[in-house]
Each structure stands twice: as C-alpha cells, then as structure tokens.
Coordinates of N, CA and C in Angstrom, one line a residue:
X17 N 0.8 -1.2 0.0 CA 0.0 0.0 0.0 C 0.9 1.3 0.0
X18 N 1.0 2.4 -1.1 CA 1.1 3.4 -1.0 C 0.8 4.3 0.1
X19 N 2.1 5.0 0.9 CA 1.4 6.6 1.5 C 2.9 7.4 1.2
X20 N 2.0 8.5 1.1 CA 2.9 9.9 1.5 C 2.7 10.6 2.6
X21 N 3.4 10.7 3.4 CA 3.1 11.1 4.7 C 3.8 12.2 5.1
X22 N 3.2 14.0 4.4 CA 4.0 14.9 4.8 C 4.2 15.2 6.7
X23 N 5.1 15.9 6.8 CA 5.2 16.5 8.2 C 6.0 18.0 7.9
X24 N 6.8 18.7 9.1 CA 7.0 20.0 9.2 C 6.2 21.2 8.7
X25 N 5.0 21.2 8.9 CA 4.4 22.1 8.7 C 3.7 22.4 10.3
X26 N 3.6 24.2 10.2 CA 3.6 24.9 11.5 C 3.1 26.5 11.4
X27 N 3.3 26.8 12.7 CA 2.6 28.4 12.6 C 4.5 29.7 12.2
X28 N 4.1 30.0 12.0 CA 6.0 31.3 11.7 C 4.9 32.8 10.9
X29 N 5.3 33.4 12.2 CA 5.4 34.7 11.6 C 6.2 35.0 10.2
X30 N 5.7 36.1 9.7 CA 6.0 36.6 8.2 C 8.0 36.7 8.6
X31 N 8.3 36.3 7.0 CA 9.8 36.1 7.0 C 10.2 35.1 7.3
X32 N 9.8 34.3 8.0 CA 10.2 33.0 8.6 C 10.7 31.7 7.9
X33 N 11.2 30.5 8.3 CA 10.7 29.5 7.3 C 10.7 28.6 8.0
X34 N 10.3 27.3 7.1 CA 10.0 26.2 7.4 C 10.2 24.9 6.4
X35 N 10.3 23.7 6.6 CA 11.0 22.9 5.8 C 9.8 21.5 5.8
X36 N 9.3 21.6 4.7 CA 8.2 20.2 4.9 C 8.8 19.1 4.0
X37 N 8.5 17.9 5.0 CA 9.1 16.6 4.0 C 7.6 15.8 3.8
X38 N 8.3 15.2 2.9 CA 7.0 13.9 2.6 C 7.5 12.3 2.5
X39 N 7.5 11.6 3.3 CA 8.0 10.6 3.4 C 7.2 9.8 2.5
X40 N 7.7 8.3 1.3 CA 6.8 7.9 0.9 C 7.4 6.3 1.4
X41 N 6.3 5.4 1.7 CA 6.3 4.1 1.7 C 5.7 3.2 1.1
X42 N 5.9 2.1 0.5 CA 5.4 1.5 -0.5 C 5.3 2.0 -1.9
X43 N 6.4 3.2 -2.0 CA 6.8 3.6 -3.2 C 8.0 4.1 -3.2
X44 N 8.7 4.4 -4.6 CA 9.8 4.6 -4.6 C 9.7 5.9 -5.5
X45 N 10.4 7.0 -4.9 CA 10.1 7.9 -6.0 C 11.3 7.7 -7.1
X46 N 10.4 7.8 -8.4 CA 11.4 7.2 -9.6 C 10.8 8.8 -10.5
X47 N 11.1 8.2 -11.8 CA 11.1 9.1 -13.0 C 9.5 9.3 -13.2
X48 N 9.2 9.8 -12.5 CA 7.9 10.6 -12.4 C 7.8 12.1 -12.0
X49 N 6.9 12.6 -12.4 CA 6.9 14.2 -11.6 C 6.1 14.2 -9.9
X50 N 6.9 14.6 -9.4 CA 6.7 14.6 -8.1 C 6.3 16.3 -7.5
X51 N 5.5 16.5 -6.8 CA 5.3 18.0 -6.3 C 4.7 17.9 -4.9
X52 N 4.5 19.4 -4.9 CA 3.3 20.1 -4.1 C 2.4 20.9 -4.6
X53 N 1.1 20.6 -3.6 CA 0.1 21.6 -4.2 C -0.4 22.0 -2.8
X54 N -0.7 23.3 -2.8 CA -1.6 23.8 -1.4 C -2.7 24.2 -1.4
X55 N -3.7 24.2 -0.7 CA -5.2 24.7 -1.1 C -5.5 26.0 0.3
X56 N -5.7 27.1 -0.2 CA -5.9 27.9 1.1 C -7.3 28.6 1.1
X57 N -7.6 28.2 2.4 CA -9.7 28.3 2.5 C -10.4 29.1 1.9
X58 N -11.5 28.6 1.0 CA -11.9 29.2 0.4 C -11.5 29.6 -0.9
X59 N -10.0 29.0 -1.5 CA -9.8 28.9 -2.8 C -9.5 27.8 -3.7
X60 N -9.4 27.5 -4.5 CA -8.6 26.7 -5.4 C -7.3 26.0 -4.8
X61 N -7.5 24.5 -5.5 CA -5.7 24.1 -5.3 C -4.9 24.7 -6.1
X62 N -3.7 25.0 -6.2 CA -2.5 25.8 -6.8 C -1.3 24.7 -6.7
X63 N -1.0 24.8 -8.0 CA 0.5 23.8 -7.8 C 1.7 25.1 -7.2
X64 N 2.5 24.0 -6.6 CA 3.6 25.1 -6.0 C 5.2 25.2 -6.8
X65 N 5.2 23.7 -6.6 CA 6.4 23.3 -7.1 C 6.5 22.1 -7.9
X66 N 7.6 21.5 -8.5 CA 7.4 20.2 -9.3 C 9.0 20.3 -9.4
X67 N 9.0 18.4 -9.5 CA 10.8 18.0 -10.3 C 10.1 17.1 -11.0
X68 N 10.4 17.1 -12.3 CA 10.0 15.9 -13.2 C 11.0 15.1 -13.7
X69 N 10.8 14.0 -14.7 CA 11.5 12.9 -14.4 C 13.0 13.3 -14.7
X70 N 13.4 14.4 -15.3 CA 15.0 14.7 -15.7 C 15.1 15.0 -14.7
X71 N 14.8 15.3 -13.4 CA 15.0 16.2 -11.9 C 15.0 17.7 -12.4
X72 N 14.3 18.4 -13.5 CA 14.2 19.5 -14.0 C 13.0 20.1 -12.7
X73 N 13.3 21.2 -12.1 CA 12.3 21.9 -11.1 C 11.6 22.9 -11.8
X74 N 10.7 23.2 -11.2 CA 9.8 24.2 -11.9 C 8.7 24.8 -10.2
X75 N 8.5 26.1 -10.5 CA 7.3 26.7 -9.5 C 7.3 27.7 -9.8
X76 N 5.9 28.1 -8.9 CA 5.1 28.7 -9.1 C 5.5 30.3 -9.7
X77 N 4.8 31.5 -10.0 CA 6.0 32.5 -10.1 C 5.6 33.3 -8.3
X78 N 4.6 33.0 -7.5 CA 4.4 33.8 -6.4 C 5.3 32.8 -5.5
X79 N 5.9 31.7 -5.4 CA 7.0 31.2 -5.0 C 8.6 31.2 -5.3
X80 N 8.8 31.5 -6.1 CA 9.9 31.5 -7.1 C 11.2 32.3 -6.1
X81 N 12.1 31.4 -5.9 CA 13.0 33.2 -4.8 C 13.1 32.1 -3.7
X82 N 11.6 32.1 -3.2 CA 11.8 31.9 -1.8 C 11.6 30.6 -1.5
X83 N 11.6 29.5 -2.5 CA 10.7 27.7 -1.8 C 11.9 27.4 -3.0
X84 N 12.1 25.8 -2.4 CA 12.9 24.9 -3.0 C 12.0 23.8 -2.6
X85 N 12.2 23.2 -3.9 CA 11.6 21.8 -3.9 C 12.7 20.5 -4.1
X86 N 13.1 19.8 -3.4 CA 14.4 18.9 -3.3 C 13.7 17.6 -3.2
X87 N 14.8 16.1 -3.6 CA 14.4 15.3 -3.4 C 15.5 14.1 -3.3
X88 N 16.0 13.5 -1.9 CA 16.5 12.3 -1.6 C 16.2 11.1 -1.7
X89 N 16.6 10.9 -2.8 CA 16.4 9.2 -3.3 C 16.8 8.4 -2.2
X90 N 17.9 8.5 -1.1 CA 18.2 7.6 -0.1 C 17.2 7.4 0.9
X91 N 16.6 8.8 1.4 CA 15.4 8.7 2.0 C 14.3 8.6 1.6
X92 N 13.8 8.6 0.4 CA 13.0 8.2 -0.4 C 11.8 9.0 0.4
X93 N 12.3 10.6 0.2 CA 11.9 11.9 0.9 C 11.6 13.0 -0.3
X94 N 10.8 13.6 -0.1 CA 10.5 14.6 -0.9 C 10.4 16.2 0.0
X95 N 11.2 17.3 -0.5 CA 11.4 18.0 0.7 C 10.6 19.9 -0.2
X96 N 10.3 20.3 0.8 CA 10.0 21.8 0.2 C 10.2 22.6 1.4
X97 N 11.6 23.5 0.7 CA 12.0 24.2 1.6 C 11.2 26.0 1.5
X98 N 11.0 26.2 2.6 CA 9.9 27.7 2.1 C 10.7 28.7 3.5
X99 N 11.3 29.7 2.7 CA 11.9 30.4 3.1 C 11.2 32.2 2.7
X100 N 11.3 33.3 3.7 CA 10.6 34.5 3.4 C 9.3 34.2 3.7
X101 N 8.8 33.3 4.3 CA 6.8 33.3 4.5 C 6.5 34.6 4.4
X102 N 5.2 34.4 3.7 CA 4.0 35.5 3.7 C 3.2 34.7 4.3
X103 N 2.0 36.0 4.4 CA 1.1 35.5 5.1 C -0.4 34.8 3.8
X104 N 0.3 35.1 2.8 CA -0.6 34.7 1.4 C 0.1 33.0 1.3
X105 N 1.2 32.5 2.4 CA 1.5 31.3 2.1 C 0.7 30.4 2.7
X106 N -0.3 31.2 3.6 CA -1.3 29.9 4.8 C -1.8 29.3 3.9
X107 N -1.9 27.8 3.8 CA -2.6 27.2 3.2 C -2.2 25.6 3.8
X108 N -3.1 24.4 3.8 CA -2.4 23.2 3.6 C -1.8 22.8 2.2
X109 N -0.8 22.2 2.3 CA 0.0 21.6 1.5 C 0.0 20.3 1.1
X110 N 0.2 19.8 0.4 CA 0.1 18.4 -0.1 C 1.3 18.2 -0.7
X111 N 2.1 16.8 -0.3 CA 2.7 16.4 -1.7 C 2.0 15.5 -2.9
X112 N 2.7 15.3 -3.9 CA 1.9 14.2 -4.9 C 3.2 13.4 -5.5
X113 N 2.5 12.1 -6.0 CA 4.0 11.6 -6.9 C 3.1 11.0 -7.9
X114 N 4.1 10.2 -8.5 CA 2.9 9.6 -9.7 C 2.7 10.3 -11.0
X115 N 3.1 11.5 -11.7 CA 2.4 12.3 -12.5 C 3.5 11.8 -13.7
X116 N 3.0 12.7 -14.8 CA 3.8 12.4 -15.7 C 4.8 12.8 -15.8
X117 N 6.1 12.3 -16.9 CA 7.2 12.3 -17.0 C 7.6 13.9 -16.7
X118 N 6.5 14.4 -17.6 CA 7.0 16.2 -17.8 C 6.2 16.7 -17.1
X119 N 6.1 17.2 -16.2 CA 5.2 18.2 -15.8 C 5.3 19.5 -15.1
X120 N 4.9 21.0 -15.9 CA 5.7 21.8 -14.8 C 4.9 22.2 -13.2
X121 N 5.0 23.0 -12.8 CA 4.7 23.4 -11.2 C 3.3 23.0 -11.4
X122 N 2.2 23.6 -12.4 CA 0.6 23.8 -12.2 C 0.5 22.2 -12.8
X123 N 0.9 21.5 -12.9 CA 0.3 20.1 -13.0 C -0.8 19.9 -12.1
X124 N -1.8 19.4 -12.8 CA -3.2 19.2 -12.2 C -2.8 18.2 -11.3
X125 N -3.9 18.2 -9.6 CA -4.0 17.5 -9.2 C -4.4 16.3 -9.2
X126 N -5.2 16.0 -10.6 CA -5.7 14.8 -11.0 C -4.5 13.8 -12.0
X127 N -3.5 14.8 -12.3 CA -2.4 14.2 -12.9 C -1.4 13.6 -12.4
X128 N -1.6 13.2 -10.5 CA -0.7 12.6 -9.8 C -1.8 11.6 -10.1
X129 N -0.7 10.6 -9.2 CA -1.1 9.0 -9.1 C -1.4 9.0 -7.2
X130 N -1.0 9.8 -6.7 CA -0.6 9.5 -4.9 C -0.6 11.0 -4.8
X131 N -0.9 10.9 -3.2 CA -1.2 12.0 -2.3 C -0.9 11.9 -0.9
X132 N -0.6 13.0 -1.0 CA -0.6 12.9 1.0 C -1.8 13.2 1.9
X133 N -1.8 13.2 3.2 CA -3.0 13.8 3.2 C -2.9 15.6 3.8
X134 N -1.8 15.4 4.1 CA -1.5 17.2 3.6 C -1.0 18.0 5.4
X135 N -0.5 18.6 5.3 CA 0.1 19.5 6.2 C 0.2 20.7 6.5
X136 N -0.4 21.6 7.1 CA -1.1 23.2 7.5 C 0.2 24.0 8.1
X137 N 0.2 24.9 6.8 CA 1.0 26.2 7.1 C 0.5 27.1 7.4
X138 N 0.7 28.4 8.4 CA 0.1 29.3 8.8 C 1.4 30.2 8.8
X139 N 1.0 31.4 8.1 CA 1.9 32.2 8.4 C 1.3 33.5 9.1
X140 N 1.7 34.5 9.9 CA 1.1 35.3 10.4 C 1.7 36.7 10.1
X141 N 1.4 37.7 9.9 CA 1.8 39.1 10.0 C 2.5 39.4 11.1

C-alpha cells in the first residue's frame, strides 16, 4: 500500500521558514513528476512546485525566490524548503508523486497518481 506522509508544517510569523518533508512508503520515488500543491480556505488548489522525471524543477512564479523543492532518493523523501513566509502562504500543502514524465509546477491534481494527506501552514503578519 502506498502513502505519502508529509510532516513539518507549523505556525512562523512573516519572514520565517520552514522545511516540509513527505516521506513515501510502499513507493519509490522514480522518473515521475513529483510535487506540491496547497489549497488555502476558500480557494482553489495551486501547484507550488514540481521536479520531473530529468530532476528538471519548476514553481510557481508567487514562489519562485523563496521555496525549493528537493528530493532524496536515499530517504525516499521529498522536501520543500519555504523560506521568506507571507502570510498569502497559509494554506495546507500536499505532496503528490505519480504524474507524468514532464510536468511543470501547475500540474493538475488529478495528474498525480498518490497523495498525501496534507500539512497546514500558517503564516502570520
């Protein structure tokens, strides 16, 4: 059985950061596009970030600067590092794996295969 099981997500005042992993078990992240997507209340999911199968990165442009999206094949971890918080970053986050070969940051959520069940950022002023 597949899971993705993010963690490090928390409350940080504006400027701050924070580092979320997604552990996966009963998978292996391979040559797939792997990401994040967050949904914050009351809007739309939004892709954040993405590495597709060449390990080519790609995000958003209201992240760009300030979030990395990394990924350890040893730990068979998927990492997004978010540095500079706003307060337009509250949202939960999700990782995903599974998608196609190419995909950049806005890859539909329906174009993963796997999910996490997601992890709440709050940023505050």
């Amino acid at each position: 059985q597949v899971r993705l099981v993010e963690s490090g997500g928390g409350s940080v005042q504006s400027g701050g950061s924070l580092r979320l992993s997604c552990a996966a078990s009963g998978y292996t992240y391979d040559s797939y596009t792997m990401g994040w997507i967050r949904q914050a209340p009351g809007k739309e999911r939004e892709g954040v970030a993405t590495i597709d199968g060449d390990s080519n990165t790609d995000y958003a442009d209201s992240v760009k600067g300030r979030f990395s999206i990394s990924l350890n094949r040893t730990e068979n971890t998927l990492y997004l590092q978010m540095n500079s918080l706003k307060p337009d970053d509250t949202a939960m986050y999700y990782c995903a794996a599974g998608g196609p070969y190419y995909c950049s940051y806005d890859c539909r959520w329906d174009e993963y295969t796997y999910w996490g069940q997601g992890t709440q950022v709050t940023v505050s002023s």
